[in-house]
Short mmCIF file of C-alpha atoms in Angstrom, two decimals:
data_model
loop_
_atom_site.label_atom_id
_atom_site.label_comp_id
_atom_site.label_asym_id
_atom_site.label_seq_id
_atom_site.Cartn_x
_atom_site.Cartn_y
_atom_site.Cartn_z
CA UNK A 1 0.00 0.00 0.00
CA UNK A 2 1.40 3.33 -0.93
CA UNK A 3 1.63 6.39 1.08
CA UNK A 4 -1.54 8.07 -0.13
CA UNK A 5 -3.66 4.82 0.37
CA UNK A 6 -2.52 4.19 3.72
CA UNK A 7 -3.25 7.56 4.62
CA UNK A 8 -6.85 7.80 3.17
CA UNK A 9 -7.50 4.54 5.19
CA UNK A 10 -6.39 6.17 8.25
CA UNK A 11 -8.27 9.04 7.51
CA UNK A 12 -11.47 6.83 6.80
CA UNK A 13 -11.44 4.88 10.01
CA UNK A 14 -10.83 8.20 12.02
CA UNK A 15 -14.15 9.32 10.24
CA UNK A 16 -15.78 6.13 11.00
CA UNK A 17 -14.73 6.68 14.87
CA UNK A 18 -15.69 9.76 15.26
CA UNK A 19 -19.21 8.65 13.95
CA UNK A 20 -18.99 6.24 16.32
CA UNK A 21 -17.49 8.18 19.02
CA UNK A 22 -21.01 10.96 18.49
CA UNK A 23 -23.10 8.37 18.63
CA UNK A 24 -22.37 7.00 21.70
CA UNK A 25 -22.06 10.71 23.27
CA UNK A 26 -25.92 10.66 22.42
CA UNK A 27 -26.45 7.49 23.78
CA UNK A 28 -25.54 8.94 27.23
CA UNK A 29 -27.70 11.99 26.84
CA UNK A 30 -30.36 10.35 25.84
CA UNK A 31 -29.71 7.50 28.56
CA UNK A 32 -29.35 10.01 31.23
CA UNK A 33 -32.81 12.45 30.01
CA UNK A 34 -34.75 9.14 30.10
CA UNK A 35 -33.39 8.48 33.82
CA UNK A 36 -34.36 12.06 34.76
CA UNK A 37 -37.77 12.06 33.36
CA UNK A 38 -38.36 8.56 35.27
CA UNK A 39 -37.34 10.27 38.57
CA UNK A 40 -39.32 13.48 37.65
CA UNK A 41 -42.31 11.16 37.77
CA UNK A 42 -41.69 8.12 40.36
CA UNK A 43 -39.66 10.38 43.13
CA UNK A 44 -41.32 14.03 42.30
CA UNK A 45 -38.02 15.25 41.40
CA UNK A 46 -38.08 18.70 40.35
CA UNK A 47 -34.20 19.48 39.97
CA UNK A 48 -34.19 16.09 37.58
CA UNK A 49 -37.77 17.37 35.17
CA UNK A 50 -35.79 20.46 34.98
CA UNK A 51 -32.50 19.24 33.55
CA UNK A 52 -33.99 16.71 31.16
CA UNK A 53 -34.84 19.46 29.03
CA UNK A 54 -31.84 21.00 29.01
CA UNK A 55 -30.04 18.20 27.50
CA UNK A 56 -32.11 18.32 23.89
CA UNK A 57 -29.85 21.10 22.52
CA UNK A 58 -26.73 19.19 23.33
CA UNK A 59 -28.57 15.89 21.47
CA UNK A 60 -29.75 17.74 18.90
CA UNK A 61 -26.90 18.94 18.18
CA UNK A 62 -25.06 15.48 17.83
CA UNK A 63 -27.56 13.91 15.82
CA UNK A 64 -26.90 17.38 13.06
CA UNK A 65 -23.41 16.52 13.52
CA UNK A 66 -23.83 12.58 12.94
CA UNK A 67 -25.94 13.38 9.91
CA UNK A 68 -23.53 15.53 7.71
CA UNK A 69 -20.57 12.96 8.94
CA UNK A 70 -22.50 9.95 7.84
CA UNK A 71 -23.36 11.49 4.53
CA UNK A 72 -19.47 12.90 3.54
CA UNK A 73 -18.77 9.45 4.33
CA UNK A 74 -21.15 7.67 1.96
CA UNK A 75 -20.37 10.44 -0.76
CA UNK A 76 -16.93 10.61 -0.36
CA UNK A 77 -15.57 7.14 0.57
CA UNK A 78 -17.92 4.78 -1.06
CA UNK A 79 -18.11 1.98 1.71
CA UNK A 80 -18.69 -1.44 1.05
CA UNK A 81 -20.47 -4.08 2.98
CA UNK A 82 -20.27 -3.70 7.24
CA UNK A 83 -19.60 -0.38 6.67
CA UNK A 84 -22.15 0.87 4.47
CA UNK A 85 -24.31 -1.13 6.66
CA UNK A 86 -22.77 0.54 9.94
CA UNK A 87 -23.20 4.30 8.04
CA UNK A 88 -26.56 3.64 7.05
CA UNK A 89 -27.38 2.74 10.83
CA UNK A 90 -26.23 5.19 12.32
CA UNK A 91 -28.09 7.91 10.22
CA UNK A 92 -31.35 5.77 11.66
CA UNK A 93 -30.40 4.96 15.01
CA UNK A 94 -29.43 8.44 15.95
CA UNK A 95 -32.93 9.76 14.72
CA UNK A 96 -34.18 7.29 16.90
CA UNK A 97 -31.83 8.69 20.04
CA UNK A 98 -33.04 12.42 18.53
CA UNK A 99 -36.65 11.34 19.47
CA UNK A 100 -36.12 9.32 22.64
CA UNK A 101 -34.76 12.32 23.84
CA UNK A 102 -38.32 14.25 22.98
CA UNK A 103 -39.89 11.88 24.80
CA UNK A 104 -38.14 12.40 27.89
CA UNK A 105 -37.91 15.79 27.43
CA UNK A 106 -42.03 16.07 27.21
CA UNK A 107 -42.57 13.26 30.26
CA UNK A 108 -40.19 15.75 32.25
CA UNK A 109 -42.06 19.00 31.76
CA UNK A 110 -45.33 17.45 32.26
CA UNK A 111 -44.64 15.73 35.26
CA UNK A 112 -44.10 19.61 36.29
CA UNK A 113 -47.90 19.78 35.89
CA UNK A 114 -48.74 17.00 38.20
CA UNK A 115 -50.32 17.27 41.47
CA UNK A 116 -49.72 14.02 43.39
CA UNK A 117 -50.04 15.24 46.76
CA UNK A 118 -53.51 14.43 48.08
CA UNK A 119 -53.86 11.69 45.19
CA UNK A 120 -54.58 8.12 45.94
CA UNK A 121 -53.04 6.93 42.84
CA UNK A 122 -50.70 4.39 42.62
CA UNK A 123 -47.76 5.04 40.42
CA UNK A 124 -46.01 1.00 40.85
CA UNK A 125 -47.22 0.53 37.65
CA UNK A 126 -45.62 3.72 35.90
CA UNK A 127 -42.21 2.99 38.08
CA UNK A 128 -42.01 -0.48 37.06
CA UNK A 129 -42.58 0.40 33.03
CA UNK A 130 -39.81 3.48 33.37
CA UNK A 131 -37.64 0.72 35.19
CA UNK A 132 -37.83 -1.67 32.39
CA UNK A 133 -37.15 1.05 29.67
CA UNK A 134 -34.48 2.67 31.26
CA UNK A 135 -33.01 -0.89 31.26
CA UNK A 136 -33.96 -1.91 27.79
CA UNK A 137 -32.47 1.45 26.66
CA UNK A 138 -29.24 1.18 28.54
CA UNK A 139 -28.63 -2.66 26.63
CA UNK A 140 -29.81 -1.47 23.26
CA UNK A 141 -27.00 1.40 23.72
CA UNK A 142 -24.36 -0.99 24.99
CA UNK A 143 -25.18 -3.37 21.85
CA UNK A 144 -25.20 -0.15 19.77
CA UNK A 145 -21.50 0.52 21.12
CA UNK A 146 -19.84 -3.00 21.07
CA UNK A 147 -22.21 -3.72 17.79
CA UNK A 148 -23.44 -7.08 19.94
CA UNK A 149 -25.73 -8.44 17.92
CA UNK A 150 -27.04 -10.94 20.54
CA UNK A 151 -27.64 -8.20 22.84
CA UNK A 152 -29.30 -6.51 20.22
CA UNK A 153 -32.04 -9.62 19.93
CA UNK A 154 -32.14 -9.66 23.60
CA UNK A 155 -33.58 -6.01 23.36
CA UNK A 156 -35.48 -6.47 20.42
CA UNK A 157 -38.05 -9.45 22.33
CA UNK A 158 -38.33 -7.40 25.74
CA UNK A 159 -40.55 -5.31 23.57
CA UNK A 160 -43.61 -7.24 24.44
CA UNK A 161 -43.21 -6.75 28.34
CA UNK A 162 -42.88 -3.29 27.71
CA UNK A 163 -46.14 -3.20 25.86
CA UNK A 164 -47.75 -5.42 28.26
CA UNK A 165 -47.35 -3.14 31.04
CA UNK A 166 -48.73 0.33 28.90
CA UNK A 167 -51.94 -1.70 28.68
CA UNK A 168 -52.64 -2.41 32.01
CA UNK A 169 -51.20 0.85 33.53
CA UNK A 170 -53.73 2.42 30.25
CA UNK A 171 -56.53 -0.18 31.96
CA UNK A 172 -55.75 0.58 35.71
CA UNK A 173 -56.03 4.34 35.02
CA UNK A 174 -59.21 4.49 32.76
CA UNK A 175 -60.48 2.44 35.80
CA UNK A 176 -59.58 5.50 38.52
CA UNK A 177 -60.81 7.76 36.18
CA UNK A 178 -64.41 6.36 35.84
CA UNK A 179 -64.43 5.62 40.02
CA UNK A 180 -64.18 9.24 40.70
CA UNK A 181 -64.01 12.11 37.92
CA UNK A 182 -61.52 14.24 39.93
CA UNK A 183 -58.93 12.20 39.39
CA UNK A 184 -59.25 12.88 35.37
CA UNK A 185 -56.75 15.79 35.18
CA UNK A 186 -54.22 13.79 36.60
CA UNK A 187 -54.81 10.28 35.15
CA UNK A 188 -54.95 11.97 31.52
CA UNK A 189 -51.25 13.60 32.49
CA UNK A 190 -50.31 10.15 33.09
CA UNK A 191 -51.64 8.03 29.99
CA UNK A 192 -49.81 10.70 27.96
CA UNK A 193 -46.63 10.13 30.13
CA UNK A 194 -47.38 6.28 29.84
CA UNK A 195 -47.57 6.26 26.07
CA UNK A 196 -44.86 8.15 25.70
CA UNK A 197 -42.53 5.63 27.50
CA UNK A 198 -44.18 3.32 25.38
CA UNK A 199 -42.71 5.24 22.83
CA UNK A 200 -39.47 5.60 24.12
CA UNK A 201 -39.55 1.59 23.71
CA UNK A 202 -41.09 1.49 20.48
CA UNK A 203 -37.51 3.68 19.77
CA UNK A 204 -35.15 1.52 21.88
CA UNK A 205 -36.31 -1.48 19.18
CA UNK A 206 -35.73 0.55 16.54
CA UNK A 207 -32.33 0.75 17.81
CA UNK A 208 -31.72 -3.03 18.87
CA UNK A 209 -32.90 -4.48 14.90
CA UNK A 210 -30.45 -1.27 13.49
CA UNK A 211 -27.54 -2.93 15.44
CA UNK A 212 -28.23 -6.02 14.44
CA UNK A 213 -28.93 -5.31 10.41
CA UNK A 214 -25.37 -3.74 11.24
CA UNK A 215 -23.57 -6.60 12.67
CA UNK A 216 -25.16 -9.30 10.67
CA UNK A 217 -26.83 -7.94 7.25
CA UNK A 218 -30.03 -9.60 8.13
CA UNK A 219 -33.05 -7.88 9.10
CA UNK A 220 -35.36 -9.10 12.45
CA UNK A 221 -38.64 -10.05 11.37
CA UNK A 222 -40.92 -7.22 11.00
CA UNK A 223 -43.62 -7.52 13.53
CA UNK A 224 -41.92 -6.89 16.95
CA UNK A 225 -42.74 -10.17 19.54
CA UNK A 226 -46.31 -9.14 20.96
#
């Protein structure tokens, strides 16, 4: 390999780190907003609903930067095989952080708007279902950084417990809401925050079948395990 070869395939994988290297900078924003909305919620956590939101810039930001570095790369380097795979990814996975990041940021500020005080609401459900995503989302970001494709598929079927508990925290609270019509306002603030940890999960799969298109060049099936 001559000079100028060697040094345009240094210069590549230094692009492809970098990529890399944003990526999982947004996976710890993102991982840390989702922990913050949780607590916002579960342990009526002001200081945390206040500085989920100011992490979106900052994520924003990254997934901008990822964008124009994952399209000079597939314009200007041509890759081939894992690593057009990898590129390609990573321009979906990090719209997938982008929005994970709304989420939180939106469960944060409404959990501002919450009056729990004097409620007789039980939030185990809602604690248990930010539990599980904050762990689902912490693995799907570890697969995302090691590219572990088993991890990835481990991610990918905890979907369906996730989904399980939305519908009977959407059940339990339709319930409190027909028992006594004062506790609408508040139930209503928490179906929205419900659905969007749902969503948040919907997201985190997104995330697992990327890394594992990435690592393997297959695709998971379609439908997500119900």
């Amino acid at each position: 390999m001559n000079r100028e070869s060697a040094h345009t395939v240094k210069s590549y994988e230094q692009e492809l780190g970098q990529l890399r290297a944003i990526m999982a900078r947004m996976g710890g924003l993102v991982e840390s907003q989702t922990a913050q909305a949780v607590a916002a919620i579960v342990d009526h956590d002001e200081d945390a609903a206040a500085a989920a939101p100011e992490l979106d810039p900052q994520v924003d930001a990254l997934e901008r930067e990822a964008e124009v570095l994952s399209i000079r790369l597939l314009a200007l380097r041509a890759p081939m095989a894992s690593d057009l795979r990898e590129i390609v990814s990573a321009l979906k996975v990090t719209g997938d952080l982008e929005r994970i990041g709304d989420y939180a940021t939106s469960i944060a500020r409404r959990s501002l708007r919450l009056d729990m005080a004097e409620s007789q609401i039980s939030l185990s459900g809602l604690r248990a279902m930010g539990r599980l995503v904050q762990d689902n989302l912490r693995r799907a970001i570890d697969a995302m950084t090691s590219r572990d494709e088993e991890r990835a598929t481990e991610v990918w079927q905890s979907d369906r417990a996730v989904d399980e508990l939305y519908n009977a925290m959407f059940r339990e609270l339709v319930t409190y809401m027909m028992e006594d019509p004062r506790n609408i306002t508040t139930c209503t603030h928490l179906l929205f925050i419900a659905k969007n940890l749902e969503r948040i999960g919907d997201h985190t799969t997104n995330i697992a079948e990327r890394v594992f298109y990435a690592a393997t060049g297959n695709m998971l099936p379609t439908m997500r395990p119900r």
